[in-house]
Coordinates of C-alpha atoms in Angstrom, one line a residue:
Q78 CA -0.8 11.1 -30.0
A79 CA -0.7 14.8 -30.9
S80 CA 1.8 17.4 -31.4
S81 CA -0.5 20.4 -31.7
L82 CA -3.7 21.2 -30.3
A83 CA -5.3 21.1 -33.9
E84 CA -4.8 17.3 -33.7
F85 CA -7.1 16.8 -30.8
E86 CA -10.8 16.0 -31.9
D87 CA -12.1 17.7 -28.7
V88 CA -10.2 20.4 -27.1
S89 CA -12.9 20.4 -24.4
K90 CA -12.4 17.0 -23.5
L91 CA -8.8 17.5 -23.3
K92 CA -9.4 20.3 -20.8
Q93 CA -11.7 18.2 -18.6
T94 CA -9.0 15.7 -18.6
L95 CA -6.3 18.4 -17.3
V96 CA -8.7 19.6 -14.6
R97 CA -10.1 16.3 -13.1
D98 CA -8.3 15.7 -9.8
R99 CA -6.5 18.7 -9.8
E100 CA -5.9 21.1 -6.6
G101 CA -5.6 24.7 -6.6
F102 CA -7.7 27.5 -7.0
D103 CA -9.3 28.3 -10.2
S104 CA -7.9 25.4 -12.1
A105 CA -10.0 25.8 -15.0
A106 CA -8.7 29.3 -15.6
V107 CA -5.0 27.9 -15.2
V108 CA -5.6 25.0 -17.5
D109 CA -6.9 27.3 -20.1
R110 CA -3.8 29.7 -19.9
Y111 CA -1.7 26.1 -20.1
L112 CA -3.3 25.0 -23.2
E113 CA -2.7 28.6 -24.8
S114 CA 1.2 28.3 -23.8
L115 CA 1.3 24.7 -25.8
N116 CA 0.4 26.8 -28.8
T117 CA 3.7 28.5 -28.6
R118 CA 6.0 25.2 -27.3
S119 CA 6.7 22.1 -29.2
F120 CA 5.5 19.1 -27.3
R121 CA 4.2 15.3 -27.7
A122 CA 0.8 14.1 -26.4
Y123 CA 0.1 10.5 -25.6
F124 CA -3.2 9.2 -24.6
D125 CA -5.9 6.6 -25.2
E126 CA -9.2 7.0 -26.8
N127 CA -11.2 7.8 -23.5
M128 CA -8.5 9.8 -22.1
E129 CA -8.0 7.8 -19.2
A130 CA -4.6 8.6 -19.5
L131 CA -3.0 11.5 -20.6
A132 CA 1.0 12.6 -20.8
I133 CA 2.7 15.5 -22.3
V134 CA 6.2 15.9 -22.9
L135 CA 8.4 18.5 -24.1
P136 CA 11.0 17.2 -26.4
P137 CA 15.0 18.0 -26.0
T138 CA 16.1 21.2 -26.8
D139 CA 19.3 22.6 -28.1
S140 CA 20.5 23.4 -24.7
S141 CA 19.6 20.1 -23.0
K142 CA 19.2 16.8 -24.3
L143 CA 17.0 15.9 -21.5
A144 CA 12.9 15.6 -22.3
Q145 CA 10.5 16.4 -19.4
L146 CA 7.7 14.7 -18.6
A147 CA 5.6 18.2 -18.1
T148 CA 2.0 16.6 -17.4
L149 CA 0.7 13.2 -16.5
T150 CA -2.8 12.2 -15.6
M151 CA -4.4 8.9 -15.0
T152 CA -7.8 7.6 -14.0
R153 CA -7.9 4.8 -11.1
S154 CA -8.7 2.1 -13.9
A155 CA -5.7 3.4 -16.1
W156 CA -3.3 3.0 -13.1
L157 CA -5.1 -0.5 -12.4
S158 CA -4.9 -1.7 -15.8
N159 CA -2.2 -1.7 -18.5
I160 CA -2.9 1.7 -19.7
A161 CA -0.2 3.2 -17.4
D162 CA 2.3 1.1 -18.7
N163 CA 1.7 1.2 -22.2
V164 CA 1.7 4.9 -21.9
F165 CA 5.2 4.7 -20.3
Q166 CA 6.6 2.3 -22.6
N167 CA 5.6 5.0 -25.7
L168 CA 7.6 7.2 -23.8
K169 CA 10.7 5.1 -23.4
R170 CA 10.5 4.2 -27.0
D171 CA 10.3 8.0 -28.3
F172 CA 12.4 9.6 -25.5
P173 CA 15.9 7.8 -24.7
K174 CA 16.4 10.4 -21.5
L175 CA 13.3 11.8 -19.6
A176 CA 12.9 13.7 -16.4
W177 CA 9.7 14.3 -14.4
T178 CA 8.5 15.1 -10.6
V179 CA 5.8 13.8 -8.6
K180 CA 4.5 14.5 -5.3
Q181 CA 6.4 12.6 -2.4
D182 CA 3.1 11.4 -1.3
D183 CA 1.8 10.0 -4.2
E184 CA 0.2 6.7 -3.9
N185 CA 1.9 5.4 -6.8
L186 CA 5.5 6.3 -6.0
T187 CA 6.5 2.9 -6.3
W188 CA 5.3 2.5 -9.9
F189 CA 7.4 5.7 -11.0
S190 CA 10.4 4.1 -9.2
E191 CA 10.0 1.3 -11.0
K192 CA 10.0 3.4 -14.2
A193 CA 13.1 5.5 -13.3
D194 CA 16.9 4.8 -13.3
G195 CA 17.2 7.4 -10.5
S196 CA 15.3 9.7 -8.1
I197 CA 15.8 12.8 -5.3
A198 CA 13.7 14.2 -2.8
R199 CA 13.0 17.7 -1.7
R200 CA 10.5 19.4 0.4
G201 CA 7.6 17.1 -0.6
E202 CA 8.7 16.4 -4.1
V203 CA 10.2 13.7 -6.1
L204 CA 12.6 14.2 -9.2
F205 CA 12.9 11.1 -11.3
W206 CA 14.9 10.2 -14.6
Y207 CA 16.1 7.6 -16.7
G208 CA 18.4 7.4 -19.6
I209 CA 21.2 9.7 -18.2
E210 CA 24.3 7.6 -17.8
S211 CA 26.9 10.7 -17.2
P212 CA 27.5 10.9 -13.6
E213 CA 28.2 14.9 -14.3
E214 CA 24.9 15.0 -16.3
V215 CA 23.3 13.4 -12.9
R216 CA 24.9 15.8 -10.2
E217 CA 23.9 18.8 -12.5
L218 CA 20.1 17.5 -12.9
M219 CA 20.3 17.0 -8.9
S220 CA 21.7 20.0 -7.9
E221 CA 19.3 22.2 -10.3
F222 CA 16.4 20.5 -8.6
V223 CA 17.8 21.1 -4.9
Q224 CA 17.8 24.7 -5.8
H225 CA 14.5 25.2 -7.7
G226 CA 12.2 22.2 -7.2
R227 CA 10.0 21.7 -10.1
Q228 CA 10.5 25.1 -10.8
M229 CA 13.4 24.0 -12.7
F230 CA 10.9 22.8 -15.6
G231 CA 9.5 26.5 -15.9
D232 CA 6.0 27.5 -16.4
I233 CA 5.2 24.6 -18.7
N234 CA 4.4 22.2 -15.4
L235 CA 0.8 22.4 -14.9
E236 CA 1.0 21.3 -11.3
S237 CA 3.6 24.2 -10.7
Q238 CA 1.0 26.6 -12.2
L239 CA -1.8 24.9 -9.7
H240 CA 0.4 25.3 -7.0
R241 CA 1.0 28.9 -7.5
A242 CA -2.6 29.8 -7.8
A243 CA -3.6 27.9 -4.6
A244 CA -0.7 29.7 -2.8
A245 CA -1.9 33.2 -4.2
A246 CA -5.4 32.4 -3.1
E247 CA -4.3 31.4 0.3
R248 CA -2.4 34.6 0.6
I249 CA -5.5 36.5 -0.3
R250 CA -7.4 34.5 2.2
A251 CA -4.7 35.0 4.8
G252 CA -4.6 39.1 3.8
A253 CA -8.5 39.0 4.1
A254 CA -8.6 37.3 7.6
N255 CA -6.0 39.6 8.9
L256 CA -7.8 42.5 7.8
M257 CA -11.1 40.9 9.6
G258 CA -9.0 40.8 12.6
N259 CA -8.4 44.5 12.8
R260 CA -11.9 45.3 12.4
P261 CA -14.2 46.3 15.2
Q262 CA -16.2 43.3 16.7
Q263 CA -19.5 44.5 15.2
D264 CA -18.2 44.8 11.5
K265 CA -16.9 41.3 11.6
Q266 CA -20.4 40.0 12.7
Q267 CA -21.9 42.1 9.7
A268 CA -19.5 41.2 7.1
R269 CA -19.5 38.2 4.8
G270 CA -16.7 35.9 4.9
F271 CA -14.8 35.0 1.6
S272 CA -15.8 31.9 0.2
S273 CA -13.6 28.8 1.3
S274 CA -14.0 26.7 -1.6
A275 CA -10.4 27.3 -2.8
R276 CA -8.3 24.9 -0.9
P277 CA -4.8 26.0 0.3
A278 CA -1.3 25.0 -0.7
R279 CA -0.8 21.5 1.4
P280 CA 2.2 22.2 3.6
S281 CA 5.2 20.3 2.5
V282 CA 7.1 17.4 3.8
T283 CA 10.5 17.9 4.1
S284 CA 13.3 15.1 3.2
A285 CA 16.8 15.1 3.5
I286 CA 18.8 15.5 0.4
T287 CA 22.2 14.6 1.7
Q288 CA 22.0 11.1 3.3
K289 CA 23.5 11.2 6.6
R290 CA 25.9 8.0 6.6
G291 CA 24.0 6.6 3.5
Y292 CA 21.2 5.7 5.7
A293 CA 18.5 8.2 4.8
T294 CA 15.5 7.3 2.8
T295 CA 12.6 8.9 1.4
T296 CA 9.2 8.6 2.6
N297 CA 7.0 5.2 2.3
P298 CA 7.3 4.3 -1.7
N299 CA 4.0 2.3 -0.8
P300 CA 1.7 4.6 0.9
P301 CA -1.8 3.5 1.9
L302 CA -4.2 4.2 -0.5
G303 CA -7.2 4.7 2.3
I304 CA -10.4 6.2 1.5
K305 CA -8.5 7.2 -2.3
N306 CA -9.3 3.5 -3.2
S307 CA -13.1 3.9 -2.4
D308 CA -15.2 3.8 -5.7
K309 CA -17.9 1.6 -4.9
D310 CA -21.2 2.7 -2.9
Y311 CA -22.9 -0.8 -2.8
P312 CA -22.3 -4.1 -0.7
S313 CA -20.4 -7.0 -1.8
K314 CA -22.0 -10.6 -1.0
V315 CA -19.4 -12.4 0.8
A316 CA -19.3 -16.5 1.4
L317 CA -17.0 -17.9 4.0
I318 CA -15.5 -21.7 3.3
G319 CA -14.3 -22.9 6.8
A320 CA -15.7 -20.9 9.8
R321 CA -14.9 -23.0 12.5
G322 CA -11.4 -21.9 13.6
Y323 CA -10.4 -19.1 15.5
T324 CA -9.3 -17.1 12.3
G325 CA -12.7 -17.6 10.8
Q326 CA -14.5 -16.5 14.3
A327 CA -12.4 -13.0 13.9
L328 CA -13.4 -12.5 10.8
I329 CA -17.2 -13.1 11.0
D330 CA -16.7 -10.1 13.9
L331 CA -15.1 -8.0 11.6
L332 CA -17.9 -8.5 8.9
N333 CA -20.5 -8.0 11.1
R334 CA -19.1 -4.5 11.7
H335 CA -18.0 -3.7 8.1
P336 CA -20.6 -1.3 6.3
N337 CA -20.4 -2.6 2.8
F338 CA -20.2 -6.6 3.2
D339 CA -23.2 -8.9 3.3
L340 CA -22.1 -12.3 4.6
C341 CA -24.4 -14.7 2.7
H342 CA -23.1 -18.2 3.3
V343 CA -21.0 -19.6 5.8
S344 CA -19.4 -23.2 5.7
S345 CA -18.4 -25.7 8.4
R346 CA -18.8 -29.5 8.0
E347 CA -18.6 -29.8 11.9
L348 CA -21.1 -27.0 12.6
A349 CA -23.8 -27.7 9.7
G350 CA -27.1 -26.7 10.7
Q351 CA -26.3 -24.5 13.6
K352 CA -26.8 -20.7 14.0
L353 CA -23.9 -18.5 13.5
K354 CA -23.0 -16.9 16.5
G355 CA -21.3 -13.3 16.5
Y356 CA -23.2 -12.1 13.5
E357 CA -26.0 -9.6 14.1
R358 CA -27.2 -8.4 10.9
K359 CA -29.1 -11.4 9.9
E360 CA -29.6 -14.8 11.2
I361 CA -27.2 -17.1 9.3
T362 CA -27.1 -20.7 9.6
Y363 CA -23.7 -23.1 8.9
E364 CA -24.0 -25.0 5.6
N365 CA -21.7 -27.8 4.5
L366 CA -21.0 -26.5 1.1
S367 CA -19.8 -29.2 -1.3
P368 CA -17.2 -27.9 -4.4
D369 CA -20.4 -28.8 -6.6
D370 CA -22.7 -26.4 -4.3
V371 CA -20.0 -23.7 -4.7
R372 CA -19.6 -24.1 -8.4
K373 CA -23.3 -23.7 -9.1
M374 CA -23.5 -20.4 -6.7
A375 CA -20.6 -19.3 -8.7
E376 CA -22.2 -20.0 -12.0
N377 CA -25.4 -18.1 -10.7
K378 CA -22.9 -15.1 -9.7
E379 CA -24.5 -15.0 -6.3
I380 CA -21.2 -14.2 -4.6
D381 CA -18.9 -11.4 -5.0
C382 CA -16.1 -12.5 -2.5
W383 CA -14.9 -16.3 -1.5
V384 CA -13.0 -16.6 1.7
M385 CA -11.3 -19.8 2.0
A386 CA -10.6 -20.2 5.8
L387 CA -9.6 -23.8 5.4
P388 CA -6.4 -26.2 6.6
N389 CA -3.6 -26.2 4.4
G390 CA -4.0 -28.6 1.3
V391 CA -8.0 -28.5 1.4
C392 CA -9.1 -25.4 -0.4
K393 CA -8.3 -26.5 -4.2
P394 CA -11.3 -28.2 -5.0
F395 CA -13.2 -25.0 -4.1
V396 CA -10.9 -22.9 -6.0
D397 CA -11.1 -25.0 -9.0
A398 CA -14.9 -25.4 -9.1
I399 CA -15.0 -21.3 -9.0
D400 CA -12.3 -21.1 -11.7
E401 CA -14.5 -23.6 -13.9
S402 CA -17.4 -21.6 -13.6
G403 CA -18.4 -18.7 -15.5
H404 CA -17.9 -16.2 -12.8
K405 CA -13.9 -16.4 -12.6
E406 CA -13.7 -12.7 -12.1
A407 CA -15.0 -13.4 -8.2
L408 CA -12.3 -12.2 -5.7
I409 CA -11.1 -15.3 -3.7
V410 CA -8.9 -14.7 -0.9
D411 CA -7.1 -17.7 0.7
L412 CA -6.2 -17.7 4.3
S413 CA -3.9 -20.9 3.8
A414 CA -0.5 -21.5 2.7
D415 CA -1.9 -23.1 -0.6
Y416 CA -1.3 -20.5 -3.0
R417 CA 1.4 -18.3 -1.3
F418 CA 4.0 -19.4 -4.1
D419 CA 1.9 -19.6 -6.9
S420 CA 2.8 -16.7 -9.2
N421 CA -1.1 -16.7 -10.9
W422 CA -2.0 -15.5 -7.0
T423 CA -1.2 -12.2 -5.7
Y424 CA 0.3 -12.0 -2.3
G425 CA -1.6 -9.9 0.0
L426 CA 0.8 -8.1 2.2
P427 CA -0.3 -4.4 1.4
E428 CA 2.4 -2.3 3.5
L429 CA 5.2 -4.2 1.3
V430 CA 3.4 -5.8 -1.9
Q431 CA 2.4 -2.7 -4.1
R432 CA -1.1 -1.6 -3.6
G433 CA -2.3 -1.1 -6.8
K434 CA -1.6 -4.8 -7.7
I435 CA -3.5 -6.2 -5.1
A436 CA -6.3 -3.3 -5.8
S437 CA -6.5 -5.1 -9.6
A438 CA -6.2 -8.9 -8.3
N439 CA -9.2 -11.5 -8.0
R440 CA -7.0 -14.2 -6.5
I441 CA -5.2 -13.1 -3.2
S442 CA -3.5 -15.3 -1.1
N443 CA -3.4 -13.9 2.3
P444 CA 0.2 -14.0 4.0
G445 CA 0.7 -16.0 7.3
C446 CA 1.0 -14.6 10.5
Y447 CA 4.6 -15.4 11.7
A448 CA 5.5 -14.4 8.0
T449 CA 3.7 -11.0 8.2
A450 CA 5.6 -10.0 11.3
A451 CA 9.0 -11.2 10.2
Q452 CA 8.9 -9.7 6.9
L453 CA 7.6 -6.2 8.1
G454 CA 10.5 -6.3 10.8
I455 CA 13.2 -7.2 8.2
A456 CA 12.2 -5.3 5.1
P457 CA 13.5 -2.1 5.5
L458 CA 17.2 -3.2 6.5
I459 CA 17.3 -5.8 3.2
P460 CA 19.6 -3.0 1.3
H461 CA 21.8 -2.7 4.1
L462 CA 22.2 -7.0 5.2
A463 CA 25.4 -8.4 5.0
P464 CA 25.8 -10.4 2.0
Q465 CA 25.0 -14.2 1.8
P466 CA 25.5 -16.7 3.5
A467 CA 24.9 -14.3 6.1
Q468 CA 21.2 -14.3 7.1
P469 CA 18.5 -12.6 9.5
T470 CA 17.6 -15.1 12.4
V471 CA 14.1 -14.7 13.5
F472 CA 13.1 -16.3 17.0
G473 CA 9.4 -16.4 17.0
V474 CA 6.8 -17.3 19.6
S475 CA 3.2 -17.6 19.3
G476 CA 0.1 -17.9 21.7
Y477 CA -1.5 -21.3 21.4
S478 CA -4.4 -20.1 19.3
G479 CA -1.7 -20.2 16.5
A480 CA -1.8 -24.2 16.8
G481 CA -5.7 -24.4 15.9
T482 CA -8.6 -26.0 17.5
K483 CA -7.5 -29.4 16.9
P484 CA -6.5 -30.5 20.4
S485 CA -2.4 -31.1 20.4
P486 CA 0.4 -30.9 23.1
K487 CA 0.9 -27.2 21.3
N488 CA -2.5 -25.8 22.6
D489 CA -2.6 -27.9 25.4
V490 CA -2.8 -25.2 28.5
Q491 CA -1.8 -27.7 31.2
N492 CA 1.3 -28.6 28.7
L493 CA 2.1 -25.1 27.9
T494 CA 2.1 -23.9 31.8
N495 CA 5.5 -23.0 32.9
N496 CA 6.9 -24.1 29.3
L497 CA 7.9 -23.0 25.9
I498 CA 7.7 -25.6 23.2
P499 CA 10.1 -25.1 20.1
Y500 CA 8.8 -26.9 16.8
S501 CA 9.8 -27.2 13.1
L502 CA 13.2 -25.8 14.1
T503 CA 14.1 -25.6 10.4
D504 CA 12.4 -25.6 7.3
H505 CA 9.1 -24.3 8.6
I506 CA 6.8 -23.3 5.8
H507 CA 7.1 -19.8 6.8
E508 CA 10.6 -20.0 6.6
R509 CA 10.3 -20.5 2.9
E510 CA 7.6 -17.9 2.7
I511 CA 9.5 -15.1 4.5
S512 CA 12.6 -15.8 2.2
S513 CA 10.6 -16.2 -1.0
Q514 CA 8.8 -12.9 -0.4
L515 CA 12.1 -10.8 0.7
G516 CA 14.1 -12.4 -1.9
Q517 CA 16.8 -13.3 1.1
D518 CA 17.4 -16.2 2.8
V519 CA 16.2 -16.2 6.4
A520 CA 16.3 -18.6 9.2
F521 CA 13.0 -18.8 11.3
I522 CA 12.7 -20.8 14.6
P523 CA 9.2 -21.0 15.9
H524 CA 8.1 -21.7 19.6
V525 CA 4.7 -21.5 21.2
A526 CA 3.8 -20.4 24.6
V527 CA 0.8 -20.2 27.3
W528 CA -0.8 -17.0 26.3
F529 CA -3.7 -17.4 23.9
Q530 CA -3.1 -14.9 21.1
G531 CA -0.2 -12.7 20.0
I532 CA 3.4 -13.2 18.2
H533 CA 6.6 -12.0 19.7
H534 CA 9.7 -12.0 17.0
T535 CA 13.1 -11.3 18.2
I536 CA 14.9 -10.9 14.6
S537 CA 18.7 -10.5 14.6
L538 CA 20.0 -8.8 11.2
P539 CA 23.7 -8.9 10.1
L540 CA 24.7 -5.7 8.7
A541 CA 26.9 -5.2 5.6
E542 CA 28.6 -1.9 7.4
K543 CA 28.5 -0.5 10.9
M544 CA 25.3 1.6 11.6
V545 CA 23.8 3.0 15.3
S546 CA 20.5 2.5 16.7
R547 CA 19.4 5.9 15.5
D548 CA 20.0 5.2 12.0
V549 CA 18.2 1.6 12.0
R550 CA 15.1 3.3 13.5
Q551 CA 14.5 6.0 11.3
L552 CA 14.7 3.6 8.4
Y553 CA 11.9 2.1 9.7
Q554 CA 10.2 5.4 10.6
D555 CA 10.4 6.4 7.1
R556 CA 9.6 3.1 5.4
Y557 CA 6.1 3.0 7.3
H558 CA 5.6 6.6 7.3
G559 CA 1.6 6.8 6.9
E560 CA 0.7 3.3 7.7
K561 CA -2.3 3.0 9.8
L562 CA -1.6 -0.9 10.9
V563 CA 2.3 -0.3 11.5
A564 CA 3.7 1.5 14.8
V565 CA 7.1 2.1 15.0
R566 CA 8.4 2.5 18.4
G567 CA 11.7 3.0 20.3
E568 CA 11.0 0.6 23.1
S569 CA 10.4 -3.1 22.7
P570 CA 6.8 -4.0 22.0
L571 CA 5.1 -6.4 24.3
V572 CA 2.8 -9.6 23.3
K573 CA 0.2 -8.3 26.1
N574 CA -0.4 -4.9 24.3
I575 CA -0.7 -6.3 20.7
A576 CA -3.4 -8.9 21.6
G577 CA -6.7 -7.9 20.4
K578 CA -5.2 -5.1 18.3
H579 CA -5.3 -4.8 14.4
G580 CA -1.9 -3.9 13.5
V581 CA 2.0 -4.4 14.2
E582 CA 4.2 -2.8 16.4
I583 CA 8.0 -2.6 15.7
G584 CA 10.6 -1.4 18.1
G585 CA 13.9 -2.4 20.3
F586 CA 16.5 -1.3 17.5
A587 CA 19.2 -2.2 19.4
V588 CA 22.9 -2.5 17.8
H589 CA 25.8 -4.4 18.7
S590 CA 28.8 -2.5 19.9
G591 CA 30.6 -3.5 16.7
G592 CA 27.9 -1.8 14.8
K593 CA 27.4 -5.0 12.7
R594 CA 24.5 -6.4 13.8
A595 CA 20.7 -4.8 14.6
V596 CA 18.3 -6.8 16.7
V597 CA 14.5 -5.7 16.2
N598 CA 11.2 -6.8 18.0
V599 CA 8.1 -7.2 16.3
T600 CA 4.5 -8.2 17.9
I601 CA 1.6 -9.1 16.0
D602 CA -1.9 -10.7 16.6
N603 CA -2.0 -13.8 14.9
L604 CA -5.6 -14.0 14.4
L605 CA -5.9 -10.1 13.5
K606 CA -3.5 -8.6 11.3
G607 CA -2.0 -11.8 11.3
A608 CA -5.1 -13.4 9.5
A609 CA -8.5 -11.7 9.6
T610 CA -7.5 -8.1 9.5
Q611 CA -5.1 -8.5 6.8
C612 CA -8.0 -10.4 5.0
L613 CA -10.5 -7.7 5.4
Q614 CA -7.8 -5.2 4.2
N615 CA -7.2 -7.2 0.9
M616 CA -11.1 -7.8 0.4
N617 CA -11.0 -3.8 0.9
L618 CA -8.5 -3.0 -1.8
A619 CA -9.7 -5.7 -4.3
L620 CA -13.5 -4.7 -4.2
G621 CA -12.9 -1.1 -4.4
Y622 CA -13.5 0.0 -0.7
A623 CA -11.7 2.4 1.5
E624 CA -8.3 0.5 2.5
Y625 CA -9.4 0.7 6.3
E626 CA -13.1 0.4 6.1
G627 CA -14.5 -1.9 9.0
I628 CA -11.1 -2.0 10.6
P629 CA -10.8 -0.7 13.8
L630 CA -8.0 2.0 14.4
E631 CA -6.5 3.7 17.4

C-alpha cells in the first residue's frame, strides 16, 4: 500500500503500470499529469510486488462519505489468479462505501457485478457501488451519474482524462481531414497526411437508464474474450481418448483446421492399428491406450491437453492416472457426464459460466448437447420466472446421431421413419444437469427423430408477471449481445438450418394472451456446439488461444 508517490520504490514502474493497455492520444503525458495531480490529493494505492494489479482510491471527503475507486488496472494473470480478489478484499476492508465506473463492454463485467451491491448503465459506462444502504443516497448517486457519467468523479479519473485526450486528437484529425478536403487536388497529393497512430475514441453504446416495464437489461455481463484471450504463440499437444464416435470424428475435423493444436495420439480400442481418417496434417494411427500408458505419458509431460470422448462412467481411470502423475496441470476436457456435478471441475459453458473461470481451469466438464441448448434458452428469463413449484418445461427432439454409434432402436433409421420416439420421460441426466446449473427446477422430455444431427427445443416458461413478446426478445438480445455462437432471431429456428453449424439459434418468443407464459424455440447441432465445437472453445480459453480460433463463424 501507499498513500503518497514518495512511498513507491519505483515511480517509473508505476507510470508503466498506468500506461499499459490504456487507450488514447499521448497516454504517457496524460499519466504524467495524472501523477502530478496525486501530489495534491489524498489517496490510497493498493498493489502487489510485481504490479500485476494496481488500485488507487480517493478516500471519503467532508462532503461525501463515499470513497471513489479512481484507477484500477490488472494484467490478465491477475484477473485469472486470486490477486484481483485480494485487492478488492483490501478495498472492502478499508472503505465501507465505494463507487467506481467500468466500460460496458469490459470483459470482466461479471466480476465487478459480483463485488457490487448495485449498478446502473449509461452510454457505454456502468457505475458500480457497494455499502450504500440509504435509498435516498442511491437515488442521488444514480441521478448524478445519469447527468454526468464518469465525469461526476472529476479529473482524478484517469480513464476520463485519456478519453478526453483521444477525443481531442480525433477533433484535430477531423479538422485536418476537412482542411485537406478543401484543398486543390494537386495539393492533396503533395501534402503528407497526419499520423494515424492516435486512435479515436470508440463510439459508445447507449443503454436505457429507465427500465421499461422493469425488463430492460444491460449488455451481456459475460462478453466473449475473443482474441483478448490469446497470449500463447506456440502449439499445444493434444491426445484424444475415445475417438470412434460421431463427436470424436467431429472434433478431429476441427483439430485438423486449428492452427495451434497438434494432435499427437488418438485412442480407440475398436480401431487400434488403423489409420486415422480426416486428419491431414500428419499420419496418425489409432492406439489402444490404457490408463497405465496415459500415466506414463503424463509423467513425461508429453501432452498439454487430454480430451476424454468416452461413454459415461468410463473415463475415471484415465483421469485418475493423470491426477496421480507429476503433470496434474495438464488440461483435461471430459465430454461425458461423469464430472458435470463435481465441484472440483469447471463446467464449460462459456456463454453462461464466467469465461475467466474457464480460462484458469485445468479440469473442464463439457456440457451435454440437450443441456447446452436448454440453458441458453432459459437463462435470460430466470429472474422473471414464476416461483416454484411452477417450472419451465423443455420438449426436446434430437437427430439419431445423439443415440451414438452402438445399434439401438433410437438410431435405427427404419424404426424412426414416420416416427418419433420418446424416452427417459423423467429424470433424464440432462434434466438434472439443466436444473443444477440454472439453480431452477426444469422438466425435460427428450425424443429422437429420423434426421441425423441437430436438436430442436420448444421451451414453455411460466412468468411471474405479465410480459409481451417484445420484452422477452429484448432480454435475449441484450443477454447474448456480442456472442458469436448464439444467434437471437424473431422467427422460430429450424433444425435443417442448424445442422452442420457451430452455434445456437434462439427464436419464437411467443407469449400467451394472458401474458404469464412465454414459449421459446432453440436449435443446436448436437455434435458441434453441443459437443465438439464447445470442447474446442473451452480448449482455446484454457490454453490461452483466441476463444473462437479454429471455429468456422458465419
